[in-house]
Amino acid sequence: MSSSTSLEAGAVAAPASPVLRTAARRKADWRRRRLVLLLMSPWIVGFTVFFGYPLVFSAYLSFNHYDLLSPPRWVGWANYDYLLNTDPQTWTAVRNTIWMIVVAVPLSVLFAFGIALTLARIRSGAGVFRTIFYLPALAPPVAATLGFVYILNPATGPVNTVLGHLGIQGPLWFQSPQWSKPSLVLLGLWGIGNTMVIFLAAVLDVPTHLYESAELDGANAWQKLRWVTLPTVSPVILFAVVLGVIQGLQYFTQAYVAASIASGQASQAGDTIQGLGYPEDSTLFYPVLLYQHGFNDFQMGYASAMAMLLLIVSFAVTLVIVLNSRKWVHQAVPR
């Protein structure tokens, strides 16, 4: 009787063992999840406070009239309608921004890649030359812009002084609407050190056996560059292009500082001119116009609408570049 009772109890208890194991496994999974959340909590809090909340609140303000002094007043799509159809400065700022992206980004990528190729082939004193080309990237943007405005001063700057001794009439640089954006491009090319270092690492990482195979097939220097180097570093080129386009869409500091100083120099000469966008709105980029409406005119609702449009355009342009990159970016096949 006792043996049959124990057998029945064992038969009843046996099926409970997998259930207990499943429950224990779930508790262990929850403990791991809580640990991961605990470790990620600083990032989650920072992301929510400094990115998530401002993004949502800016999207809300873009549909309101808000001047920082009175409560937001709902206006619907009025800010976007004025931005796209009425504001006379919008398309000037858009054209200037597109010009900077179309001209400055390709030149920056080509210049950085060319310097990287040159430095990769230097055998004596390579570290010194790499340091020299990288040092400008360490200069703060404001300080670098101040230096360029001084160097390219049309009256007293050393560049025009040297050109004058050579019998060449130097341009007005930041004082000229035709030369202000090219002057900013020169400033950007001077501080190309970060991109140059990334390209240098990619060029030095190209497998040597690919060059040896190309040489055995009779490839010259251009063919090795075209069919070996460029495909291998194409992911880095994609990264540089995407980063350059995003930075071009957000181009602000150098344009703001250069326009402010150049307009100050012109006002000392007795000219009556505007500050932001000087000269003749040639440096009025989209972020500069956003700053003007938000912090000079206190039109925070309208500035929020501009910021949201900039976010959408940045995302769309980046998506288009990445999707089309499949046609020219070489993907290494894993062994």
Coordinates of C-alpha atoms in Angstrom, one line a residue:
M1 CA 0.0 0.0 0.0
S2 CA 2.8 2.4 0.9
S3 CA 4.7 1.6 -2.2
S4 CA 1.7 2.2 -4.5
T5 CA 1.1 5.5 -2.7
S6 CA 4.7 6.6 -3.3
L7 CA 4.6 5.7 -7.0
E8 CA 1.4 7.7 -7.4
A9 CA 3.0 10.7 -5.7
G10 CA 6.1 10.4 -7.9
A11 CA 3.9 10.3 -11.0
V12 CA 2.1 13.4 -9.9
A13 CA 5.3 15.3 -9.0
A14 CA 7.3 14.4 -12.2
P15 CA 5.4 16.7 -14.6
A16 CA 6.0 19.7 -12.3
S17 CA 9.8 19.6 -12.9
P18 CA 9.8 21.2 -16.4
V19 CA 7.4 23.8 -15.2
L20 CA 9.7 24.7 -12.3
R21 CA 12.7 24.8 -14.7
T22 CA 10.8 27.1 -17.1
A23 CA 9.8 29.5 -14.2
A24 CA 13.4 29.5 -13.0
R25 CA 14.6 30.3 -16.6
R26 CA 12.2 33.2 -16.9
K27 CA 13.3 34.6 -13.5
A28 CA 16.9 34.4 -14.7
D29 CA 16.0 36.2 -18.0
W30 CA 14.2 38.9 -16.1
R31 CA 17.2 39.4 -13.8
R32 CA 19.5 39.7 -16.8
R33 CA 17.1 42.2 -18.4
R34 CA 16.9 44.3 -15.3
L35 CA 20.7 44.3 -15.1
V36 CA 21.0 45.4 -18.7
L37 CA 18.4 48.2 -18.1
L38 CA 20.3 49.2 -14.9
L39 CA 23.6 49.5 -16.8
M40 CA 21.9 51.3 -19.7
S41 CA 19.9 53.6 -17.5
P42 CA 22.4 56.6 -17.7
W43 CA 22.2 56.5 -21.5
I44 CA 18.4 56.0 -21.5
V45 CA 18.0 59.0 -19.1
G46 CA 20.4 61.1 -21.1
F47 CA 18.8 60.2 -24.4
T48 CA 15.3 61.0 -23.1
V49 CA 16.2 64.3 -21.4
F50 CA 18.6 65.7 -24.0
F51 CA 17.2 64.3 -27.2
G52 CA 13.8 62.6 -27.0
Y53 CA 12.0 65.3 -25.0
P54 CA 13.5 68.3 -26.9
L55 CA 12.7 66.6 -30.2
V56 CA 9.0 66.0 -29.3
F57 CA 8.7 69.4 -27.8
S58 CA 10.2 71.1 -30.8
A59 CA 7.7 69.2 -33.0
Y60 CA 4.9 70.5 -30.9
L61 CA 6.2 74.0 -30.9
S62 CA 6.5 74.0 -34.7
F63 CA 2.7 74.1 -34.8
N64 CA 2.5 77.0 -32.4
H65 CA 3.3 80.7 -32.2
Y66 CA 5.8 81.0 -29.3
D67 CA 8.0 83.9 -28.4
L68 CA 9.5 82.7 -25.1
L69 CA 7.4 85.3 -23.1
S70 CA 3.9 84.1 -23.6
P71 CA 2.4 80.6 -23.6
P72 CA 2.5 78.7 -27.0
R73 CA -0.5 79.5 -29.2
W74 CA -1.7 76.8 -31.7
V75 CA -1.5 78.0 -35.3
G76 CA -1.5 74.6 -37.1
W77 CA 0.5 74.5 -40.4
A78 CA 0.9 78.3 -40.5
N79 CA 4.6 78.2 -39.7
Y80 CA 5.3 75.7 -42.4
D81 CA 3.2 77.5 -44.9
Y82 CA 5.1 80.8 -44.2
L83 CA 8.4 79.0 -44.4
L84 CA 7.9 77.3 -47.7
N85 CA 5.7 79.9 -49.5
T86 CA 6.2 83.4 -48.0
D87 CA 9.5 83.9 -46.2
P88 CA 11.7 85.7 -48.8
Q89 CA 14.9 84.5 -47.1
T90 CA 14.1 80.8 -47.1
W91 CA 15.2 80.0 -50.6
T92 CA 18.3 82.2 -50.5
A93 CA 19.4 80.2 -47.4
V94 CA 18.5 76.9 -49.2
R95 CA 20.5 77.8 -52.3
N96 CA 23.5 78.8 -50.2
T97 CA 23.3 75.6 -48.2
I98 CA 23.0 73.5 -51.4
W99 CA 26.0 75.4 -52.9
M100 CA 28.1 74.5 -49.8
I101 CA 27.2 70.8 -50.0
V102 CA 27.7 70.5 -53.8
V103 CA 31.0 72.3 -53.8
A104 CA 32.6 71.8 -50.4
V105 CA 31.8 68.2 -49.7
P106 CA 33.3 66.7 -52.9
L107 CA 36.4 69.0 -52.6
S108 CA 36.8 68.0 -49.0
V109 CA 36.6 64.3 -49.7
L110 CA 39.0 64.5 -52.7
F111 CA 41.4 66.7 -50.8
A112 CA 41.4 64.4 -47.7
F113 CA 41.8 61.3 -49.9
G114 CA 44.6 62.9 -51.9
I115 CA 46.5 63.8 -48.8
A116 CA 46.0 60.4 -47.3
L117 CA 47.4 58.7 -50.5
T118 CA 50.4 61.0 -50.4
L119 CA 51.1 60.4 -46.7
A120 CA 50.7 56.6 -47.2
R121 CA 53.6 56.6 -49.6
I122 CA 56.0 58.7 -47.5
R123 CA 58.7 56.6 -46.0
S124 CA 60.9 59.2 -44.3
G125 CA 59.4 61.6 -41.7
A126 CA 55.9 60.2 -42.2
G127 CA 54.9 60.9 -38.6
V128 CA 55.9 64.6 -38.8
F129 CA 54.0 65.2 -42.0
R130 CA 50.9 63.4 -40.6
T131 CA 51.0 65.6 -37.6
I132 CA 51.4 68.7 -39.6
F133 CA 48.3 67.9 -41.7
Y134 CA 46.3 66.9 -38.7
L135 CA 47.1 69.8 -36.5
P136 CA 44.6 72.3 -38.1
A137 CA 41.7 69.9 -37.1
L138 CA 42.5 70.6 -33.5
A139 CA 41.9 74.4 -33.8
P140 CA 38.4 75.4 -32.5
P141 CA 36.1 76.5 -35.4
V142 CA 35.8 80.0 -34.0
A143 CA 39.5 80.5 -33.6
A144 CA 40.2 79.1 -37.1
T145 CA 37.6 81.4 -38.6
L146 CA 39.1 84.4 -36.8
G147 CA 42.5 83.5 -38.2
F148 CA 41.2 83.1 -41.7
V149 CA 39.3 86.4 -41.6
Y150 CA 42.6 88.1 -40.6
I151 CA 44.7 86.3 -43.2
L152 CA 42.2 87.1 -46.0
N153 CA 41.6 90.7 -44.9
P154 CA 41.5 92.5 -48.3
A155 CA 43.2 95.6 -46.9
T156 CA 45.8 94.4 -44.4
G157 CA 45.8 90.6 -44.8
P158 CA 49.1 88.8 -45.7
V159 CA 47.6 87.0 -48.6
N160 CA 46.5 90.1 -50.5
T161 CA 49.7 91.8 -49.4
V162 CA 51.8 89.1 -51.1
L163 CA 49.6 89.1 -54.1
G164 CA 50.0 92.9 -54.4
H165 CA 53.8 92.5 -54.4
L166 CA 53.4 90.1 -57.3
G167 CA 51.3 92.6 -59.2
I168 CA 48.0 90.7 -58.6
Q169 CA 44.9 92.4 -57.4
G170 CA 43.6 90.2 -54.6
P171 CA 39.9 89.6 -54.2
L172 CA 37.8 90.9 -51.3
W173 CA 37.4 87.4 -49.9
F174 CA 34.8 87.6 -47.0
Q175 CA 33.8 91.1 -48.1
S176 CA 32.7 90.0 -51.5
P177 CA 29.4 88.0 -52.2
Q178 CA 31.2 86.2 -55.0
W179 CA 34.2 85.1 -52.8
S180 CA 32.7 84.7 -49.3
K181 CA 31.6 81.1 -49.8
P182 CA 34.8 80.0 -51.6
S183 CA 36.7 81.6 -48.6
L184 CA 34.7 79.3 -46.3
V185 CA 35.5 76.3 -48.5
L186 CA 39.2 77.2 -48.2
L187 CA 38.7 77.3 -44.4
G188 CA 37.1 73.9 -44.5
L189 CA 39.9 72.4 -46.7
W190 CA 42.4 73.7 -44.2
G191 CA 40.8 71.8 -41.3
I192 CA 40.3 68.5 -43.1
G193 CA 42.6 66.5 -40.7
N194 CA 39.9 64.3 -39.2
T195 CA 38.7 62.9 -42.5
M196 CA 42.3 62.6 -43.7
V197 CA 43.2 60.4 -40.7
I198 CA 40.3 58.1 -41.5
F199 CA 41.2 57.9 -45.1
L200 CA 44.9 57.2 -44.2
A201 CA 43.9 54.3 -42.0
A202 CA 41.8 52.9 -44.8
V203 CA 44.5 53.3 -47.4
L204 CA 47.1 51.7 -45.2
D205 CA 44.7 48.8 -44.6
V206 CA 44.4 47.8 -48.2
P207 CA 45.9 44.3 -48.6
T208 CA 49.2 44.3 -50.3
H209 CA 48.5 41.1 -52.2
L210 CA 45.8 42.9 -54.2
Y211 CA 48.4 45.4 -55.4
E212 CA 50.8 42.5 -56.2
S213 CA 48.2 40.7 -58.1
A214 CA 47.4 43.9 -60.1
E215 CA 51.1 44.4 -60.9
L216 CA 51.3 40.8 -62.2
D217 CA 48.4 41.6 -64.5
G218 CA 50.3 44.7 -65.8
A219 CA 48.3 47.4 -64.0
N220 CA 49.8 50.9 -63.9
A221 CA 49.5 53.3 -61.0
W222 CA 46.1 54.7 -62.2
Q223 CA 44.6 51.3 -62.7
K224 CA 45.7 50.1 -59.2
L225 CA 44.1 53.2 -57.8
R226 CA 40.9 52.7 -59.9
W227 CA 40.5 49.0 -59.4
V228 CA 42.1 48.2 -56.1
T229 CA 42.3 51.3 -53.8
L230 CA 39.0 52.9 -54.5
P231 CA 36.8 49.8 -54.2
T232 CA 38.6 48.8 -51.0
V233 CA 38.2 52.2 -49.3
S234 CA 34.7 52.9 -50.8
P235 CA 32.9 52.3 -47.4
V236 CA 35.1 55.0 -45.9
I237 CA 34.2 57.3 -48.9
L238 CA 30.6 56.7 -48.2
F239 CA 31.1 57.6 -44.5
A240 CA 32.9 60.8 -45.4
V241 CA 30.2 61.8 -47.9
V242 CA 27.4 61.2 -45.5
L243 CA 29.1 63.0 -42.7
G244 CA 30.0 65.9 -45.0
V245 CA 26.4 66.3 -46.2
I246 CA 25.1 66.3 -42.7
Q247 CA 27.7 68.8 -41.6
G248 CA 26.9 70.9 -44.7
L249 CA 23.2 70.9 -43.8
Q250 CA 24.1 72.1 -40.3
Y251 CA 26.8 74.6 -41.4
F252 CA 26.7 77.5 -38.9
T253 CA 29.7 78.4 -36.8
Q254 CA 32.2 79.5 -39.4
A255 CA 29.6 81.4 -41.5
Y256 CA 28.2 83.2 -38.4
V257 CA 31.6 84.2 -37.1
A258 CA 33.0 85.2 -40.6
A259 CA 29.9 87.3 -41.4
S260 CA 29.9 89.0 -38.0
I261 CA 33.6 90.0 -38.2
A262 CA 33.5 91.0 -41.9
S263 CA 30.4 93.1 -41.3
G264 CA 32.1 94.7 -38.3
Q265 CA 35.1 95.6 -40.4
A266 CA 32.9 97.1 -43.1
S267 CA 30.9 99.1 -40.5
Q268 CA 34.2 100.6 -39.2
A269 CA 34.8 101.7 -42.8
G270 CA 31.5 103.6 -42.7
D271 CA 29.3 101.2 -44.6
T272 CA 25.8 100.4 -43.4
I273 CA 25.3 96.7 -43.6
Q274 CA 23.6 93.8 -42.0
G275 CA 25.3 91.3 -39.7
L276 CA 24.1 87.8 -40.4
G277 CA 24.5 86.7 -44.0
Y278 CA 27.0 89.5 -44.9
P279 CA 27.8 90.3 -47.6
E280 CA 24.4 90.5 -49.4
D281 CA 23.1 87.3 -47.8
S282 CA 25.9 85.2 -49.5
T283 CA 26.7 83.5 -46.1
L284 CA 23.0 83.2 -45.0
F285 CA 22.9 79.4 -44.7
Y286 CA 19.8 77.6 -43.5
P287 CA 21.0 77.1 -39.9
V288 CA 22.0 80.8 -39.7
L289 CA 18.5 81.8 -40.8
L290 CA 17.1 79.4 -38.2
Y291 CA 19.3 81.1 -35.5
Q292 CA 18.2 84.5 -36.7
H293 CA 14.5 83.7 -36.3
G294 CA 14.9 81.8 -33.1
F295 CA 17.4 83.8 -31.0
N296 CA 17.4 87.3 -32.7
D297 CA 13.7 87.6 -33.4
F298 CA 12.4 85.2 -30.7
Q299 CA 10.2 83.4 -33.1
M300 CA 10.7 80.0 -31.4
G301 CA 7.7 78.4 -33.0
Y302 CA 8.8 79.3 -36.5
A303 CA 12.4 78.3 -35.7
S304 CA 11.1 74.9 -34.5
A305 CA 9.3 74.4 -37.8
M306 CA 12.6 75.2 -39.6
A307 CA 14.4 72.7 -37.4
M308 CA 11.9 69.9 -38.0
L309 CA 12.1 70.5 -41.8
L310 CA 15.9 70.4 -41.5
L311 CA 15.7 67.1 -39.6
I312 CA 13.4 65.5 -42.3
V313 CA 15.6 66.7 -45.1
S314 CA 18.7 65.4 -43.4
F315 CA 17.2 62.0 -42.9
A316 CA 15.8 61.8 -46.4
V317 CA 19.1 62.9 -48.1
T318 CA 21.1 60.4 -45.9
L319 CA 18.7 57.6 -46.8
V320 CA 19.0 58.3 -50.5
I321 CA 22.8 58.3 -50.3
V322 CA 22.9 55.1 -48.4
L323 CA 20.4 53.3 -50.6
N324 CA 22.2 54.4 -53.8
S325 CA 25.6 53.5 -52.3
R326 CA 25.0 49.8 -53.1
K327 CA 25.8 50.6 -56.7
W328 CA 29.4 51.8 -55.9
V329 CA 30.4 50.7 -52.4
H330 CA 32.4 47.5 -52.4
Q331 CA 31.4 44.9 -49.8
A332 CA 34.1 42.5 -48.8
V333 CA 33.1 38.9 -49.0
P334 CA 33.9 37.2 -45.6
R335 CA 36.1 34.2 -45.8

